[in-house]
Structure formats: C-alpha cells, structure tokens
GROMACS .gro file of C-alpha atoms in nm:
model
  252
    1UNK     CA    1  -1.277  -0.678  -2.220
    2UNK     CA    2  -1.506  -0.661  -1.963
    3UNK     CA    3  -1.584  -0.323  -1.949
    4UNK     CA    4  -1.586  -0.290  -2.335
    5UNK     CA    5  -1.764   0.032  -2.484
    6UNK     CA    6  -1.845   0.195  -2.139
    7UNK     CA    7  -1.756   0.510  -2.006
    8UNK     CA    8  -1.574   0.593  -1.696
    9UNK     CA    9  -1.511   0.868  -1.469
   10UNK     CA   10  -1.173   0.797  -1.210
   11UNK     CA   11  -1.153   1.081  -0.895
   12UNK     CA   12  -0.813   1.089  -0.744
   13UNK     CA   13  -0.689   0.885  -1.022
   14UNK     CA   14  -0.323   1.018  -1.063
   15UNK     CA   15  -0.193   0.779  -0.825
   16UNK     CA   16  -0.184   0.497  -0.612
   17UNK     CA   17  -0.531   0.356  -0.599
   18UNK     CA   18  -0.694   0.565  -0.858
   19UNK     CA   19  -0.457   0.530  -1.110
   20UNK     CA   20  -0.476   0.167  -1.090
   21UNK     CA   21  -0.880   0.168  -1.136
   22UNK     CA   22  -0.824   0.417  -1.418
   23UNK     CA   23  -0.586   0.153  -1.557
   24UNK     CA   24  -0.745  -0.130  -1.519
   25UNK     CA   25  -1.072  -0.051  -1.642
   26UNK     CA   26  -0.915   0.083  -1.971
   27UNK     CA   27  -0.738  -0.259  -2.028
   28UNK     CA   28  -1.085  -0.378  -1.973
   29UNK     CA   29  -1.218  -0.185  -2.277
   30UNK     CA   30  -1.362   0.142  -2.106
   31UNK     CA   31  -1.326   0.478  -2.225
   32UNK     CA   32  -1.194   0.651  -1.872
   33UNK     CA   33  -1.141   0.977  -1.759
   34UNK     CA   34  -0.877   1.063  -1.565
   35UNK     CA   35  -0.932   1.327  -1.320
   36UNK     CA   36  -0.757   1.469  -1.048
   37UNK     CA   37  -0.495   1.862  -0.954
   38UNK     CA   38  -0.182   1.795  -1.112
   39UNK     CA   39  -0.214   1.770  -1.490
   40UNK     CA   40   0.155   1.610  -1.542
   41UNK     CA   41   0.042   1.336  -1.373
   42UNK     CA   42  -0.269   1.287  -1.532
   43UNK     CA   43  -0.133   1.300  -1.842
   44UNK     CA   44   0.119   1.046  -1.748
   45UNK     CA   45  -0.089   0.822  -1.688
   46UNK     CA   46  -0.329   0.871  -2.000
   47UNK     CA   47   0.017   0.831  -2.161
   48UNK     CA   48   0.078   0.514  -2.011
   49UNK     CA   49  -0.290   0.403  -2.099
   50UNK     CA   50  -0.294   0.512  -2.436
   51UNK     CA   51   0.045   0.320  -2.532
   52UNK     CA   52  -0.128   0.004  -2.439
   53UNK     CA   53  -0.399   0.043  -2.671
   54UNK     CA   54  -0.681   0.196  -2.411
   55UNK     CA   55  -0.892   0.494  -2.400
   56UNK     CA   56  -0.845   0.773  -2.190
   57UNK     CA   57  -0.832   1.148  -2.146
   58UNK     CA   58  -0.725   1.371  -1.838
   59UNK     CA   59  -0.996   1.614  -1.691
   60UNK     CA   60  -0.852   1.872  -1.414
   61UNK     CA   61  -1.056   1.915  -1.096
   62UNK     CA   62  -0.991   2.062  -0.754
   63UNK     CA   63  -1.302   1.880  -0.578
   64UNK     CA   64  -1.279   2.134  -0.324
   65UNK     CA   65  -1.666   1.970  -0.161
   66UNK     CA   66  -1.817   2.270  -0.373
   67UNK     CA   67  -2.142   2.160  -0.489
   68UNK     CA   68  -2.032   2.414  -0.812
   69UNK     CA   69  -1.680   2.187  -0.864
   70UNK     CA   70  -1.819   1.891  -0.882
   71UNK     CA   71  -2.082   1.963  -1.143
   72UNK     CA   72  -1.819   2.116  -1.333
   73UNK     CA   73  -1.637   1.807  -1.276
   74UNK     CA   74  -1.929   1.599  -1.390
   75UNK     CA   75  -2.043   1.792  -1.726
   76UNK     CA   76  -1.664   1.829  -1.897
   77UNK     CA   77  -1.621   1.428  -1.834
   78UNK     CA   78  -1.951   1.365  -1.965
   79UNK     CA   79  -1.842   1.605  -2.272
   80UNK     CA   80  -1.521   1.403  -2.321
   81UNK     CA   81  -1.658   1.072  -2.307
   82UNK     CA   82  -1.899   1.163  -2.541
   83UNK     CA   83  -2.212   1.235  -2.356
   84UNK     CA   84  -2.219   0.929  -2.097
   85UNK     CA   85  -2.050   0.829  -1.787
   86UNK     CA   86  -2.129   0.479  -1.719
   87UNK     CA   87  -1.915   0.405  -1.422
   88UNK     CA   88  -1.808   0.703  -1.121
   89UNK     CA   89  -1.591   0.563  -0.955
   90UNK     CA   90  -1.519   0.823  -0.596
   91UNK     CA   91  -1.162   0.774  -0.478
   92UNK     CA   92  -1.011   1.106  -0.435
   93UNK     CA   93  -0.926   1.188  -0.070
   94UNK     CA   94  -0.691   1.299   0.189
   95UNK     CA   95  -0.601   1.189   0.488
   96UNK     CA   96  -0.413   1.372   0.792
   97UNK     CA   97  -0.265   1.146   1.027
   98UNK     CA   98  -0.352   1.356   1.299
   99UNK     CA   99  -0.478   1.322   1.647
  100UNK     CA  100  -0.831   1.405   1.769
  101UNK     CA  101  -0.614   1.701   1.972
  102UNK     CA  102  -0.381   1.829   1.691
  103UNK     CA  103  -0.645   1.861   1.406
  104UNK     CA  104  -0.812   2.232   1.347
  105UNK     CA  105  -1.119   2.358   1.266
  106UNK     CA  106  -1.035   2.444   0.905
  107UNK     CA  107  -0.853   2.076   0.858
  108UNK     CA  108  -1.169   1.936   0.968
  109UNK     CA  109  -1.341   2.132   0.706
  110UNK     CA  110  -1.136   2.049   0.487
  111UNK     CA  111  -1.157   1.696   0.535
  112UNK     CA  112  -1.496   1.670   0.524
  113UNK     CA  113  -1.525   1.882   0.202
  114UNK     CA  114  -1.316   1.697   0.012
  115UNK     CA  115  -1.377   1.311   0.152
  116UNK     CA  116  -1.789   1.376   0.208
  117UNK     CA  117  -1.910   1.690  -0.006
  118UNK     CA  118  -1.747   1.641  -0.325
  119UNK     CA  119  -1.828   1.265  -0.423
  120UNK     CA  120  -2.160   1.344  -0.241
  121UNK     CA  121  -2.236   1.678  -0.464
  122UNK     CA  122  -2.068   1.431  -0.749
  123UNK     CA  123  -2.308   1.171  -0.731
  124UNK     CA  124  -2.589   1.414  -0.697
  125UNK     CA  125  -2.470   1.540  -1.036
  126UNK     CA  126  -2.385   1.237  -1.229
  127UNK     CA  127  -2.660   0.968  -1.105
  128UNK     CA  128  -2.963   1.130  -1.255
  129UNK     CA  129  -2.792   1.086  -1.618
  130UNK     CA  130  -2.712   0.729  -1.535
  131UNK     CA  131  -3.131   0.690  -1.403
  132UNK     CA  132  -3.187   0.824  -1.762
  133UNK     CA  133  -2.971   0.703  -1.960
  134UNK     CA  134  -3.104   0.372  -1.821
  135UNK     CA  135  -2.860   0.207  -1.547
  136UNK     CA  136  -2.522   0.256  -1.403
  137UNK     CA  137  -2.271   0.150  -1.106
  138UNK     CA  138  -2.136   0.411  -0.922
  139UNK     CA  139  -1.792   0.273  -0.688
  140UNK     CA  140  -1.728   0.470  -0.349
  141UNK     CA  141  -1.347   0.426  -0.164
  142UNK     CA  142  -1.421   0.331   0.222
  143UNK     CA  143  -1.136   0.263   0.442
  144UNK     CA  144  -1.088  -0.055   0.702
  145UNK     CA  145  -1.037   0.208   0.958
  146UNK     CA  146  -1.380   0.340   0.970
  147UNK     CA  147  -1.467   0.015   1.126
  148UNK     CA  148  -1.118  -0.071   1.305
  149UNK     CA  149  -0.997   0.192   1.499
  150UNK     CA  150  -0.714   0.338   1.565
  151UNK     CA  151  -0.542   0.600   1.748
  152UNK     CA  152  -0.451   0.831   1.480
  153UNK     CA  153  -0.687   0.933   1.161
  154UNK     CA  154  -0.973   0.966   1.388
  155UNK     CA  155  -1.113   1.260   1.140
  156UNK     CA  156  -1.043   1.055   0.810
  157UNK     CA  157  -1.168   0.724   0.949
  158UNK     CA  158  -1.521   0.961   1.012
  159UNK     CA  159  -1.514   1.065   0.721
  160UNK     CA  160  -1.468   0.707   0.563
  161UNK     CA  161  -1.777   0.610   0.802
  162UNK     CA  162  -1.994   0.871   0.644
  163UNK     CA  163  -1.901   0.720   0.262
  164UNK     CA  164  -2.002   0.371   0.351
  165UNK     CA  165  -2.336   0.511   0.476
  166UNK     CA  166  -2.355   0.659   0.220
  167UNK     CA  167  -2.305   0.405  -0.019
  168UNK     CA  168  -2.623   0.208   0.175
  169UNK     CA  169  -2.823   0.498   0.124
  170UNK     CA  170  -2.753   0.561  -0.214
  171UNK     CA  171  -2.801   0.237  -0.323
  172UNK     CA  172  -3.130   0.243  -0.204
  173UNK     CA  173  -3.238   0.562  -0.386
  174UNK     CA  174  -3.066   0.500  -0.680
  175UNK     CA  175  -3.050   0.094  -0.722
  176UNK     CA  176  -3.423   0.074  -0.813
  177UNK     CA  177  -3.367   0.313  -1.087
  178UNK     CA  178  -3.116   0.127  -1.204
  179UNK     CA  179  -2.800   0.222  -1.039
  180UNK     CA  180  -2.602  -0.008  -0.853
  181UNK     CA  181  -2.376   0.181  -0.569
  182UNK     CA  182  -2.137  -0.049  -0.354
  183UNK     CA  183  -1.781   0.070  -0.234
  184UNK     CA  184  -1.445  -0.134  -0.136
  185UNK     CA  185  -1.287  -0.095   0.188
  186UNK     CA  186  -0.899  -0.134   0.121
  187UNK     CA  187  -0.659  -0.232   0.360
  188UNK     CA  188  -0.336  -0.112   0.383
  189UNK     CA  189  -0.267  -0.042   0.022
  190UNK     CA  190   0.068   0.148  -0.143
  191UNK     CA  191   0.251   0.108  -0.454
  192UNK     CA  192   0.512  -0.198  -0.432
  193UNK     CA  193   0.891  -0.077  -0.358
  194UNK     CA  194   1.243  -0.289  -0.403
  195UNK     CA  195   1.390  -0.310  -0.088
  196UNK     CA  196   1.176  -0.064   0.097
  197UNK     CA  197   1.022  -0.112   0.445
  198UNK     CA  198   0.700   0.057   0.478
  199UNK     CA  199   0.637   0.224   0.838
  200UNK     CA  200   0.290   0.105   0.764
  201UNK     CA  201   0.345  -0.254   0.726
  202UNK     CA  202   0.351  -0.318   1.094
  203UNK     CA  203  -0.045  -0.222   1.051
  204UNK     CA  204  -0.070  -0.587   0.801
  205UNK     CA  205   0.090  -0.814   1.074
  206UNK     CA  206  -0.121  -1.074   1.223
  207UNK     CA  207  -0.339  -1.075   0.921
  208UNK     CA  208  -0.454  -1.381   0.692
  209UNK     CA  209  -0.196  -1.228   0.426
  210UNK     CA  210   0.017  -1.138   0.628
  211UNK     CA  211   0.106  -0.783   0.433
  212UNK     CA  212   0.043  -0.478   0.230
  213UNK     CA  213  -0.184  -0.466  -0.051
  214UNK     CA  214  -0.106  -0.328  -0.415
  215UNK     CA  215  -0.311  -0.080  -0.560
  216UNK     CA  216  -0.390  -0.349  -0.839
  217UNK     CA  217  -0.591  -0.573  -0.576
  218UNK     CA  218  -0.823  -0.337  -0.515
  219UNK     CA  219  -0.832  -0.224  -0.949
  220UNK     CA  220  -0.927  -0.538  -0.954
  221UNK     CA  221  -1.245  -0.576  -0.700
  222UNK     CA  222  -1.369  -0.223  -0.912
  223UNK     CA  223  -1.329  -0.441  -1.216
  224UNK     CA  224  -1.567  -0.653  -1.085
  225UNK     CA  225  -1.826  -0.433  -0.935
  226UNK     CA  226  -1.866  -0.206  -1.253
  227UNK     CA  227  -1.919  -0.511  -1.455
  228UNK     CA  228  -2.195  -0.720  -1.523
  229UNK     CA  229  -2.085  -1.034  -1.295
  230UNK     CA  230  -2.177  -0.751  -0.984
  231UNK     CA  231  -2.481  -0.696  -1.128
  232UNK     CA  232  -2.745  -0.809  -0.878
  233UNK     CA  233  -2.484  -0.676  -0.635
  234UNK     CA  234  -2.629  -0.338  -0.411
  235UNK     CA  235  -2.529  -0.165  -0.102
  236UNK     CA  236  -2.222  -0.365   0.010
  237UNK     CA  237  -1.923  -0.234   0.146
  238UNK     CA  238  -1.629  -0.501  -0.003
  239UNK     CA  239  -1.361  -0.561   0.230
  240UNK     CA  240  -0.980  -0.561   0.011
  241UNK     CA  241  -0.804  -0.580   0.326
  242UNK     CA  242  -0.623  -0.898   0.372
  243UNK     CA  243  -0.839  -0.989   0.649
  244UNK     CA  244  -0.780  -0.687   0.854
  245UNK     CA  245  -1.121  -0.638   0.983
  246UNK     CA  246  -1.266  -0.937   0.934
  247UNK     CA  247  -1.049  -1.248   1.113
  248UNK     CA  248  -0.821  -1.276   1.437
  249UNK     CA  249  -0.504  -1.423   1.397
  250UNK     CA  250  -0.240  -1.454   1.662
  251UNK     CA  251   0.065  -1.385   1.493
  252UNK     CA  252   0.405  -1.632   1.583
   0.00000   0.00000   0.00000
C-alpha cells in the first residue's frame, strides 16, 4: 500500500499502458481517476478495479491540446477525488506510423496537440494545486524512440523529444516547490497474447531481454516514482526498455 490515501489522475488510461498505471496504483492504495474517450472502457476498467477492493472513478476527456480541455479535465478529477490530485500521471497519446513524406499538415497538428499541448496545458492546470497543497509528483510517458531513431514515427518520436524536455524543465520550476516531475521511456510495450507474433517484436531483438515489455513493467516503474522511495528523485527520464537504448548486443 504504497500509495495509500493519495489521489491520482491516469490520461490515456483505458488501455495498454495507462490502464496498467491506473491499476496498479489502486492496488497500491490510491484513489485514481480514470480518464480517457471511450466511457465503456473506462468503466471497465474501474469495474475491474473496484472488484479488487481499489478506488476509482472514470472521468471522460477528449484532450484535444486545448488549453480549455485540459482544465476541464483537471477541475472534474480534482472534484471526484475529493479536492486533490496527488499524482498526474501524462500517458495519453497517439502515434501515426507514418513517414516524414506521408504525414499532413493537420496530422502534424494533431500530433502535437494531443502528445505536447494537452499534458503541457494539463500540468499548467494541475501543478499549482499540488505547489499549494504542499508537494506532488507529476509522471510524463517518453518513448525510446525519441532518442533511437528510426525510419518511421519521425513526428511521434518529436513529439516524445519535446515531453522529456519537458519533464527537465518542469522539474526545475516545479521541484523546488515541491513537485517532483520525472517520466519513463518504455520500450516496446503491448499487452501479452497466447500464441501471437507481434510485427513489433523484431524491434526487441538484440536486446539484454531479448523481447517485448508488458504494460505492467512499466505500472510498475510509476509505482515507484509517485511514491516516497523516488522522493529525492527530479528530472530523470527512466529508461523501461529492456536495454534498447542503452546497451549493444550482437545478437546469435
């Protein structure tokens, strides 16, 4: 019960990733908000939270990089969790596989409002509360590909980029106030499957581990830097990768 009596706020977190923060840091003891479009899904997995004894409620948003969506964003989950949002954790994203040629002006847009402006305007909105209410942690979603390239995602990987910049900038306005900021960098990371190969496996060969991620990996490195163990912890970006970025291997 790590994360006993706190409040949390979950982007994105109908699936994959985000789901597996939101779960996680219920089993942990938090009160979490679930928030993302599709409200059958987020009630699924408040559902599946609540039957195991946790906390949690489901909060619609369309963070559409509107400064006006995510404060709307911020002051219903701050209602529902009864005033407070300890922990914002930013996950929600998209990503078009697309090359630099293929991609559009109003996908680039699009990208960038949803992946930059919305946790950006979210922070802006939720941070100050944390400042007052006297100390927070606030979890951004990078991406080993902003560091690593490769030759498709070029507009996602930027975007990913601008997060973990972020993330050191933010943690230097807000950390001294009392808000920690720090961000994971996930590998390859999808929801395990019987039998299934994953196109996207080849992109885990050569690695330490050798293989996809779960989503509950990188559930797990959130665990640790909304809690206190993280707590003179500021400003890093923590690879979850199996070694993608960070070790050569030469595979047999």
């Amino acid at each position: 019960m790590r994360l006993e009596g706190r409040t949390a706020l979950v982007t994105g977190a109908t699936s994959n990733i985000g789901r597996a923060i939101a779960e996680a840091f219920a089993a942990e003891g938090a009160h979490v908000v679930v928030s993302g479009r599709s409200a059958e899904r987020g009630r699924e997995v408040v559902d599946g939270i609540r039957v195991r004894g946790g906390r949690a409620d489901f909060v619609r948003a369309d963070l559409d990089g509107s400064a006006a969506a995510s404060r709307a964003l911020a002051q219903e989950a701050t209602r529902v969790l009864g005033g407070r949002i300890d922990v914002l954790v930013n996950n929600a994203g998209i990503y078009p596989g697309d090359t630099t040629t293929a991609t559009d002006e109003k996908t680039f847009d699009l990208v960038y409002a949803v992946n930059v402006k919305a946790p950006f305007f979210l922070t802006a909105a939720v941070a100050p509360a944390m400042v007052e209410a006297g100390g927070g942690a606030i979890i951004n979603l990078g991406s080993w590909i902003a560091r690593l390239g490769i030759p498709v995602g070029a507009l996602y990987s930027s975007t990913k980029g601008a997060v973990e910049t972020l993330t050191r900038a933010w943690a230097a306005e807000f950390g001294p106030q009392g808000v920690r900021v720090n961000a994971i960098s996930p590998g390859v990371v999808l929801p395990p499957t019987q039998g299934e190969e994953r196109p996207s496996a080849i992109m885990m060969k050569g690695t330490p581990a050798g293989r996809m991620g779960t989503p509950d990996a990188i559930a797990h490195a959130a665990v640790y830097l909304a809690g206190d163990e993280s707590s003179f912890v500021h400003g890093i970006v923590l690879d979850v990768d199996g070694g993608r970025t960070t070790a050569a291997v030469i595979a047999a």
